[in-house]
PDB file of C-alpha atoms in Angstrom:
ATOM      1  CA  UNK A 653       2.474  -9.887 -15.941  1.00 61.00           C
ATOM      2  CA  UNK A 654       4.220  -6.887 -15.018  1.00 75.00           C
ATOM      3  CA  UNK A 655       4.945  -6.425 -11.492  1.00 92.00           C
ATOM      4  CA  UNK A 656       4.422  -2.729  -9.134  1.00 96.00           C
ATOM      5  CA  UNK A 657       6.713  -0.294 -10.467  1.00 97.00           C
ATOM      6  CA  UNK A 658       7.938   2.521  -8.308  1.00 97.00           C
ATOM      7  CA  UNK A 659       9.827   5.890  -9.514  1.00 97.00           C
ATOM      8  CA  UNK A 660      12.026   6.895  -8.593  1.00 97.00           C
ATOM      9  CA  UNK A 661      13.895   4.624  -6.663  1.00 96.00           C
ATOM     10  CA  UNK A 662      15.974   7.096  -4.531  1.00 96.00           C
ATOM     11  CA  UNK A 663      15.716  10.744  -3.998  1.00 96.00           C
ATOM     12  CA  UNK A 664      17.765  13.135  -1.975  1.00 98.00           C
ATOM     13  CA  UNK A 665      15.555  16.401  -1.024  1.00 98.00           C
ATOM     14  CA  UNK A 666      16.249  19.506   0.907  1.00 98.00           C
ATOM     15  CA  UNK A 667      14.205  19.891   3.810  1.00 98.00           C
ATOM     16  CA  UNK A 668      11.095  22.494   2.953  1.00 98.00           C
ATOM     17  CA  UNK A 669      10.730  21.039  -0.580  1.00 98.00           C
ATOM     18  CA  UNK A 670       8.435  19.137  -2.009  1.00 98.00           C
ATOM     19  CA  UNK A 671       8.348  15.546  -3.893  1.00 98.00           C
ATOM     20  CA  UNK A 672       6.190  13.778  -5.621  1.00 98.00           C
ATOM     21  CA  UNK A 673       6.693   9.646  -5.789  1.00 98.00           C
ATOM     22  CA  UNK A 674       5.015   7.509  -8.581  1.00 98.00           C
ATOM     23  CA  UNK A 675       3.876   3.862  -8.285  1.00 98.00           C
ATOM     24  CA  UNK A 676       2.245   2.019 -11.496  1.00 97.00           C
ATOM     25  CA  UNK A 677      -0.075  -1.114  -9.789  1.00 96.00           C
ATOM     26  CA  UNK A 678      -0.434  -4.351 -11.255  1.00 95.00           C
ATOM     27  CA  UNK A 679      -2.763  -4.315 -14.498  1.00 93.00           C
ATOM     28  CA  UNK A 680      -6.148  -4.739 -13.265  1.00 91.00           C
ATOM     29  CA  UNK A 681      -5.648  -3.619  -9.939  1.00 92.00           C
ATOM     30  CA  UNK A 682      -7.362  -0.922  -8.506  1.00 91.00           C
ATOM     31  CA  UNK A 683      -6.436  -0.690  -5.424  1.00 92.00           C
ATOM     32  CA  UNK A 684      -3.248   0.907  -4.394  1.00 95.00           C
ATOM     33  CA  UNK A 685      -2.113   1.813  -0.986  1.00 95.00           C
ATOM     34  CA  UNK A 686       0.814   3.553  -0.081  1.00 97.00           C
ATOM     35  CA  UNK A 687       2.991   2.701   3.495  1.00 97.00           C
ATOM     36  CA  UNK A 688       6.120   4.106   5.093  1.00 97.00           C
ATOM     37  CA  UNK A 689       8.584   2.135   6.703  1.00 94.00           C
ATOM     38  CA  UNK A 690      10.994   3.786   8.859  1.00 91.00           C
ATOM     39  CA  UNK A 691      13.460   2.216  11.596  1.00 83.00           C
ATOM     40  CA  UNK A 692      11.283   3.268  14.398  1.00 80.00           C
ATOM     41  CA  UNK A 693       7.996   3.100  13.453  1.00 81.00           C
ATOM     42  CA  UNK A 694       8.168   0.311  11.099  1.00 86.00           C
ATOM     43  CA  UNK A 695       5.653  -0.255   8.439  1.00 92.00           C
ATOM     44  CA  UNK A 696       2.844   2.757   8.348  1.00 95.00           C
ATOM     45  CA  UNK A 697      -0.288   2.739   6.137  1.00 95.00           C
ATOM     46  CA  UNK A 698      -0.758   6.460   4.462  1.00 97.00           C
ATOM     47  CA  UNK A 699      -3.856   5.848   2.271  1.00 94.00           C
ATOM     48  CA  UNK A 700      -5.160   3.726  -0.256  1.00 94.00           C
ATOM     49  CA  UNK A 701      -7.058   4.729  -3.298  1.00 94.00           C
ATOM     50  CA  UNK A 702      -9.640   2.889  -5.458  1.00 92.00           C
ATOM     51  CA  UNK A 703     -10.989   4.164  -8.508  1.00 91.00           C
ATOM     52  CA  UNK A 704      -9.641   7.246  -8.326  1.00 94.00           C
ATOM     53  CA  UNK A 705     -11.076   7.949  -5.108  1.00 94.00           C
ATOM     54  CA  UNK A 706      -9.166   7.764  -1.382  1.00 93.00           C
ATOM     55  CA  UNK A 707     -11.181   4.758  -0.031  1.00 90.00           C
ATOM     56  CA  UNK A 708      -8.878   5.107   3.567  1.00 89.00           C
ATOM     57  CA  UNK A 709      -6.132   6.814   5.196  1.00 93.00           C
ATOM     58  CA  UNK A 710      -3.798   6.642   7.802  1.00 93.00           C
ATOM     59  CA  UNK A 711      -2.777   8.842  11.246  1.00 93.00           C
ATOM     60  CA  UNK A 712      -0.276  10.987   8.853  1.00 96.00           C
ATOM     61  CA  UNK A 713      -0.389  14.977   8.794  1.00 96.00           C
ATOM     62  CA  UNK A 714      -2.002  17.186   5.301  1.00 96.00           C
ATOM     63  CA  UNK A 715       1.337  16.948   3.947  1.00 97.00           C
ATOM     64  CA  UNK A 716       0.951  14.088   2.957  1.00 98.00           C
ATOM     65  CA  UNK A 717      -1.398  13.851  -0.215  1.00 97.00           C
ATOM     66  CA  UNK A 718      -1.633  11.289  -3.139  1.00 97.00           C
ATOM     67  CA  UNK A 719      -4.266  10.724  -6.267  1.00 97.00           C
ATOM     68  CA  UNK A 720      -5.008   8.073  -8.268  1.00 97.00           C
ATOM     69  CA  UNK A 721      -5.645   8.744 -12.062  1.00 97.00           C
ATOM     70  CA  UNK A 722      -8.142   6.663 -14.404  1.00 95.00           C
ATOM     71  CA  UNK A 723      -5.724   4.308 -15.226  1.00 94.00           C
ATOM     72  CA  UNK A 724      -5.278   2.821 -12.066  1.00 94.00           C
ATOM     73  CA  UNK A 725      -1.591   4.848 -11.885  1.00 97.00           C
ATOM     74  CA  UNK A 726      -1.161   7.067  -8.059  1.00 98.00           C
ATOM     75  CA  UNK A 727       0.897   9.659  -7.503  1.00 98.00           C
ATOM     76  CA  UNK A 728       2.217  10.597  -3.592  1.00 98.00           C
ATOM     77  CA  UNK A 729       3.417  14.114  -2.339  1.00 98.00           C
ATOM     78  CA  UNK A 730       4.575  15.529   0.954  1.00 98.00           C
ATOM     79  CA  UNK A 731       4.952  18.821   0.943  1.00 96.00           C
ATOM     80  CA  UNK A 732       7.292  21.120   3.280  1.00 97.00           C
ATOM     81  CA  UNK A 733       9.661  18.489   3.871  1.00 98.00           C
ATOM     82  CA  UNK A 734      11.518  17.557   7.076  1.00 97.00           C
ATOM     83  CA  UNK A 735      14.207  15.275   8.419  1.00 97.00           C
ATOM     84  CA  UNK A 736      11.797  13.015   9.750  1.00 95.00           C
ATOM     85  CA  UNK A 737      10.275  12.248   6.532  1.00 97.00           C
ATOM     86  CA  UNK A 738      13.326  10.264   5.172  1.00 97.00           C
ATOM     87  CA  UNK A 739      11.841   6.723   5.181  1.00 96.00           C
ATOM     88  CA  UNK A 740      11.195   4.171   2.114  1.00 95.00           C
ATOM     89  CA  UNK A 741       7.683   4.785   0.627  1.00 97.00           C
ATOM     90  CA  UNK A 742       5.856   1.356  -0.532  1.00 96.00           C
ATOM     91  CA  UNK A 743       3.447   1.257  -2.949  1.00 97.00           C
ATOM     92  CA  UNK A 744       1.056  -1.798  -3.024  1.00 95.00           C
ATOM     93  CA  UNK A 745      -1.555  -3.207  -5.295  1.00 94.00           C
ATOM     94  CA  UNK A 746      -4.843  -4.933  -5.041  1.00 90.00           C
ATOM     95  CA  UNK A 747      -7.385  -6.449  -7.035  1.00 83.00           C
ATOM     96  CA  UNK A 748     -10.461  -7.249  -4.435  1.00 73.00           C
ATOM     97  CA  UNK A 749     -10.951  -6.447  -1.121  1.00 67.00           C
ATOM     98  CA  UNK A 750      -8.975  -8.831   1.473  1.00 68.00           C
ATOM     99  CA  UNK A 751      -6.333 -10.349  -1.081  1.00 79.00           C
ATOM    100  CA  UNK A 752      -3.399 -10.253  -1.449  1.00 87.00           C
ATOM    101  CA  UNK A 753      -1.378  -6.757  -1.786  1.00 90.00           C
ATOM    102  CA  UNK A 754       1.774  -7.099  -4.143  1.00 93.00           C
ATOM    103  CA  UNK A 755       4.406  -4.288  -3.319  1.00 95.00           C
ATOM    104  CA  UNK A 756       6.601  -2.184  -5.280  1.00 96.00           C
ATOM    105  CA  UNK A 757      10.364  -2.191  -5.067  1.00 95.00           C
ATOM    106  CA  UNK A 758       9.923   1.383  -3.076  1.00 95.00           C
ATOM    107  CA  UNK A 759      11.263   4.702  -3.448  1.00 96.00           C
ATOM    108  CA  UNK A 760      14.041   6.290  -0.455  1.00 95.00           C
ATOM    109  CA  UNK A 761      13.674   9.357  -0.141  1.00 97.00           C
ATOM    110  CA  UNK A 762      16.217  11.237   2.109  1.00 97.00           C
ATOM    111  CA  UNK A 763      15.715  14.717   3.297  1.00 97.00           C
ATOM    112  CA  UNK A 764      18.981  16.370   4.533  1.00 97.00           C
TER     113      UNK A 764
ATOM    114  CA  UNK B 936      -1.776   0.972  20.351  1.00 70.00           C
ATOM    115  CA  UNK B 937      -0.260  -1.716  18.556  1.00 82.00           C
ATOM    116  CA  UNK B 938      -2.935  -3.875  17.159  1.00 93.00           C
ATOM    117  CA  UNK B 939      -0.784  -6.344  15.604  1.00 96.00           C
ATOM    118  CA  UNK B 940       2.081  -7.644  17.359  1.00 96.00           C
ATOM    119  CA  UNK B 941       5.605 -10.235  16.602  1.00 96.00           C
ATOM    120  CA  UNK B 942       6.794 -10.192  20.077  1.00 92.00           C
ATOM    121  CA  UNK B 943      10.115 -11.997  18.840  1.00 95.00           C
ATOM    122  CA  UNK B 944      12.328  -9.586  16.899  1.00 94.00           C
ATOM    123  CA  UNK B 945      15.075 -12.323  15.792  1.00 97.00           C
ATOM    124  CA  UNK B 946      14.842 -16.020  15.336  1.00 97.00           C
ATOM    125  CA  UNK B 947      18.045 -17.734  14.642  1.00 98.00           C
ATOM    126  CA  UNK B 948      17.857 -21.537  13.302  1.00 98.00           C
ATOM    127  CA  UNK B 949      19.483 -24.374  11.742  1.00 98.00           C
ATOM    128  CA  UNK B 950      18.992 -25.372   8.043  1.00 98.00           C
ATOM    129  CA  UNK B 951      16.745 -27.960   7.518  1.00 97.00           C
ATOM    130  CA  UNK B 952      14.515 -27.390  10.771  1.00 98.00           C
ATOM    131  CA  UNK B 953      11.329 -25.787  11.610  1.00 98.00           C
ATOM    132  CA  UNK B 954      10.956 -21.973  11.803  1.00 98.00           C
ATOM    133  CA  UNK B 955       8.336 -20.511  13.871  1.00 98.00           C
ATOM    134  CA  UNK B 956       7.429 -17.026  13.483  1.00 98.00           C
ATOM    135  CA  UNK B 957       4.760 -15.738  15.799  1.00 98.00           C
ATOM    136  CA  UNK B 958       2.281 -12.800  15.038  1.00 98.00           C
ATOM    137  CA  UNK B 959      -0.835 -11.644  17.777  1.00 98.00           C
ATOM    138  CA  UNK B 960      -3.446  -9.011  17.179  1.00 97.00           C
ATOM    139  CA  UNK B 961      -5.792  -7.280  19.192  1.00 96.00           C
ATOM    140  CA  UNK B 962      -8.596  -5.936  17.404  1.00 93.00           C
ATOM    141  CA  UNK B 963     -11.202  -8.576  16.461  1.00 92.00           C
ATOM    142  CA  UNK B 964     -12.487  -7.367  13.588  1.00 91.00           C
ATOM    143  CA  UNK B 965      -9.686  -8.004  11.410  1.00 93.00           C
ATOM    144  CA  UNK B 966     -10.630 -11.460   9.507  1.00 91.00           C
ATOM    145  CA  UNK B 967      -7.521 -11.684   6.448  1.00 92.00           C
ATOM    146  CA  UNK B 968      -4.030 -12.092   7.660  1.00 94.00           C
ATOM    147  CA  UNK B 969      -1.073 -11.999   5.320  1.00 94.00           C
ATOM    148  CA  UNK B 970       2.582 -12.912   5.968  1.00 97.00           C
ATOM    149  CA  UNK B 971       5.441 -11.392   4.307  1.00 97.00           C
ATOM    150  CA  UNK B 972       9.552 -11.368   3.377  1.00 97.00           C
ATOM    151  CA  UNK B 973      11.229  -8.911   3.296  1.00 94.00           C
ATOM    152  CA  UNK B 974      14.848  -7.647   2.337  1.00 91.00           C
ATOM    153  CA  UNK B 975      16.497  -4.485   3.015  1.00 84.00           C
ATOM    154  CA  UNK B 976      15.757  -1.694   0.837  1.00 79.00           C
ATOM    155  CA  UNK B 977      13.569  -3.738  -1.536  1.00 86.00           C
ATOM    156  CA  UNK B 978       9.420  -3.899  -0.838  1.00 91.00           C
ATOM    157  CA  UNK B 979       8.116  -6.697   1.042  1.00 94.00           C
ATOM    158  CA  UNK B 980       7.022 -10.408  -0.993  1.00 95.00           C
ATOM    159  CA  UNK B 981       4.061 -11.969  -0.425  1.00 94.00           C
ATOM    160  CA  UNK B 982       4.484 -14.828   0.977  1.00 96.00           C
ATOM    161  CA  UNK B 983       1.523 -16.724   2.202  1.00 96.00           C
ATOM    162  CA  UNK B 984      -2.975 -15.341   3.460  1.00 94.00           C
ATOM    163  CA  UNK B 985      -5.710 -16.811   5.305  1.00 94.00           C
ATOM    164  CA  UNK B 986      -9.010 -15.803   5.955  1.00 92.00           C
ATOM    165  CA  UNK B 987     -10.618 -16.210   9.433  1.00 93.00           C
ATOM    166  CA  UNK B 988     -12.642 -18.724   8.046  1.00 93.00           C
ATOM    167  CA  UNK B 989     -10.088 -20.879   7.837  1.00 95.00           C
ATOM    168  CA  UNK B 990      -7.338 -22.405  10.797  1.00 96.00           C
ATOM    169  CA  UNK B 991      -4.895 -23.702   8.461  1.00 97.00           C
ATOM    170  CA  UNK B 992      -3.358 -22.715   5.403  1.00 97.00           C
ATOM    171  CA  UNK B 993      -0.375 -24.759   3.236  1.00 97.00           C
ATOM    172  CA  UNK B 994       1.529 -23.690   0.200  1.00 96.00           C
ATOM    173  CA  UNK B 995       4.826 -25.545  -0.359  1.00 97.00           C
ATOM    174  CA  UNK B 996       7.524 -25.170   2.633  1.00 98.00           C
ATOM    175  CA  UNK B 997       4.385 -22.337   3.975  1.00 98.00           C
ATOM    176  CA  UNK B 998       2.061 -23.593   6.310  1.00 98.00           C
ATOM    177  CA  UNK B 999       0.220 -20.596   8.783  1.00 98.00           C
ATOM    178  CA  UNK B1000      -1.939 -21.536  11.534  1.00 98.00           C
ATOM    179  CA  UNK B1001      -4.789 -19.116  12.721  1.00 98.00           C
ATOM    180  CA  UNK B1002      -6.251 -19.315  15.921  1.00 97.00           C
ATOM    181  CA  UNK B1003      -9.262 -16.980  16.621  1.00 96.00           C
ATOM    182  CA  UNK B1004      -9.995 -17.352  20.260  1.00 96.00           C
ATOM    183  CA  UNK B1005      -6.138 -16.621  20.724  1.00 97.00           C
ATOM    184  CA  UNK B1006      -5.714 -14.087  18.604  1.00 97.00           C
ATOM    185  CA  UNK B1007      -2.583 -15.398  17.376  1.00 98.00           C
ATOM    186  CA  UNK B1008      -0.939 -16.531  13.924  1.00 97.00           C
ATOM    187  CA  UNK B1009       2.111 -18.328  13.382  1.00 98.00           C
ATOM    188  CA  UNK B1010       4.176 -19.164  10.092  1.00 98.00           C
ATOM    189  CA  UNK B1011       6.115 -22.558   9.810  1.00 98.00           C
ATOM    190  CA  UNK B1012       9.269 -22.883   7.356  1.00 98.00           C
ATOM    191  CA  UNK B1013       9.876 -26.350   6.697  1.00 98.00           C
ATOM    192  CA  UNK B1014      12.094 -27.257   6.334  1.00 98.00           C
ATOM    193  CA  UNK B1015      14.214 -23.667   6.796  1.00 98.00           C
ATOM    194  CA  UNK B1016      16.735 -22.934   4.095  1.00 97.00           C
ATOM    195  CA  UNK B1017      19.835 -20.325   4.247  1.00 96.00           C
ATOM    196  CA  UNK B1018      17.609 -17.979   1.371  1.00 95.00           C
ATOM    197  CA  UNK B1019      14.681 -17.445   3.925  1.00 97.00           C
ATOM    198  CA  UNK B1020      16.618 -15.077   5.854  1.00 97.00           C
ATOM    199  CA  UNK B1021      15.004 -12.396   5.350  1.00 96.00           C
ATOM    200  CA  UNK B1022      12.433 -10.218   7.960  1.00 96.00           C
ATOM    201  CA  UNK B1023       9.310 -11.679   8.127  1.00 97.00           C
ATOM    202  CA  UNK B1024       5.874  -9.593   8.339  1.00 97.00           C
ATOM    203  CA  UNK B1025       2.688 -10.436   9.619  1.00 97.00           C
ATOM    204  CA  UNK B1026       0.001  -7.915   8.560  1.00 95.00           C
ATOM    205  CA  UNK B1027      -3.862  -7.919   9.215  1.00 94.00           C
ATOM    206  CA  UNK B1028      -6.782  -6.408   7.202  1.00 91.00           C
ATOM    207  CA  UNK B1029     -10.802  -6.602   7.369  1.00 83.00           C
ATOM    208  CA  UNK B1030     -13.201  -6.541   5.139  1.00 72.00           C
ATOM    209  CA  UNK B1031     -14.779  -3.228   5.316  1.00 65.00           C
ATOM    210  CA  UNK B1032     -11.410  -1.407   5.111  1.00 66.00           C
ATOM    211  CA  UNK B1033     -10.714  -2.093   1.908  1.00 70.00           C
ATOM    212  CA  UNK B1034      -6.715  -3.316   1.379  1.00 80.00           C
ATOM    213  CA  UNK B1035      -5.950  -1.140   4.531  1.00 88.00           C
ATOM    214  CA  UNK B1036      -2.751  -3.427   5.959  1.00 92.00           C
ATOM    215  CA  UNK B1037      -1.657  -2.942   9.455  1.00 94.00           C
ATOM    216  CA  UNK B1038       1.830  -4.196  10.064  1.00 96.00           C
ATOM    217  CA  UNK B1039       3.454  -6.017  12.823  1.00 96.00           C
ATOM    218  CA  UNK B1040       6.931  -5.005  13.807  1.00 94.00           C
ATOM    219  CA  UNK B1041       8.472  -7.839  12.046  1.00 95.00           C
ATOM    220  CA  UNK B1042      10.953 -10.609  12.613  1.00 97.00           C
ATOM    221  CA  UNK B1043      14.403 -11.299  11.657  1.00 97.00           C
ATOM    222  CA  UNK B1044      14.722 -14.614  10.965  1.00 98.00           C
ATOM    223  CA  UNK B1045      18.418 -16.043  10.387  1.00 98.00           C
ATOM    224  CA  UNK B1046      18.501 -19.285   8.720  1.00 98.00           C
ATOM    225  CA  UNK B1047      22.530 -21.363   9.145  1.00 97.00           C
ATOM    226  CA  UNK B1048      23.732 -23.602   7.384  1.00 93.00           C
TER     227      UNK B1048
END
C-alpha cells in the first residue's frame, strides 16, 4: 500500500507570491489534514478535509486555503506570501475518526 | 494555551535502558492520544494510540500508559536502541473533531551506545 505522497518536496518562493502544495492520502482515506511545523511554534493544525468538504480548521489567517477533490487528493495554497510562512507543510491521512493519521514526507517551502 | 504539553525537551539515555517520554494535556475532552517519531525534515511516524478507554497499551519495545485523572501520558522504550533517536510527539484528538491533532512540543530523545 502506497504511503502519503507530498509534492513538491521543496520550494523557494518570493515573498507576495503564491503556492500551491499537493498531498495524495493513503487509498481509502478520506480524511486529510494539513499541519505546519515551524521552529517556534512547532506542529500547527491548518484544516482537515473529508469528502471534499473542510470538516475543521485551525487559528491560521484567509491565506491559507486548501480543497479536497473526489478522489480523496487535497490541494493547499497561501496566498500573498511572507517570510514567516517558510515552515514544512505536513499532510496527513485518515481513514475513521480517532485513528491513526499517517503523514507525508512534507513539502519546505522557503519564502525569501 | 497549550493544551498538550512534553515538559522535557531532551532525554539523553543509555542503550539498552528504559526511555520515558512524558506528555500532559489540559482539555478533558480529548479521549485518543497518539505518539510519534520524528526526523528532521521528513514527516512524523506513527508510532504507537490509545483510546481513553484504555490505561495501557503494548506493541513490541512500545508500551504507553494513560492516566485520566492525571491527565498525563507517558511512552516507554524498552529496551532503548541508538535508531530511536529521533523527536518524539505526543498528540491528542477527540471524537467529535474529526482527525483534528493537537501537538505537544516534542522531545528529543538521544539514545548512546
Amino acid at each position: 500500500k502506497a504511503g502519503v505522497t507530498q509534492t513538491p518536496r521543496y520550494l523557494i518562493k518570493t515573498r507576495g507570491q503564491q503556492v500551491t502544495l499537493s498531498c495524495s492520502p493513503i487509498s481509502g482515506h478520506r480524511s486529510v489534514s494539513w499541519y505546519q511545523q515551524t521552529p517556534g511554534q512547532g506542529l500547527q493544525f491548518l484544516f482537515e478535509y473529508f469528502s471534499e468538504t473542510q470538516r475543521n480548521k485551525g487559528n491560521f489567517p484567509g491565506r491559507f486555503s486548501g480543497r479536497q477533490f473526489s478522489n480523496s487528493r487535497s490541494e493547499m495554497n497561501v496566498s500573498t506570501l511572507e517570510l514567516g510562512d517558510s515552515a514544512l507543510y505536513l499532510c496527513a491521512s485518515s481513514g475513521a475518526a480517532n485513528t491513526e493519521a499517517f503523514f507525508g514526507q512534507g513539502t519546505r517551502l522557503t519564502v525569501v | 494555551d497549550q493544551q498538550v504539553k512534553q515538559n522535557s525537551p531532551s532525554l539523553s539515555v543509555q542503550e539498552g535502558r528504559i526511555s520515558i517520554l512524558n506528555c500532559d494535556y489540559t482539555n478533558s475532552m480529548f479521549d485518543y492520544f497518539l505518539w510519534y517519531k520524528k526526523y528532521p525534515a521528513e514527516g512524523p511516524t506513527f508510532l504507537i494510540s490509545i483510546s481513553s478507554i484504555k490505561d495501557k497499551n503494548e506493541d513490541g519495545r512500545f508500551t504507553v500508559f494513560l492516566n485520566k485523572s492525571a491527565k498525563h501520558l507517558s511512552l516507554h522504550i524498552v529496551p532503548s536502541q541508538p535508531g530511536d533517536s529521533a523527536v518524539y510527539f505526543c498528540a491528542a484528538s477527540f471524537n467529535n473533531a474529526g482527525n483534528m491533532l493537537t501537538f505537544g512540543g516534542g522531545t528529543r530523545l538521544m539514545v548512546k551506545p
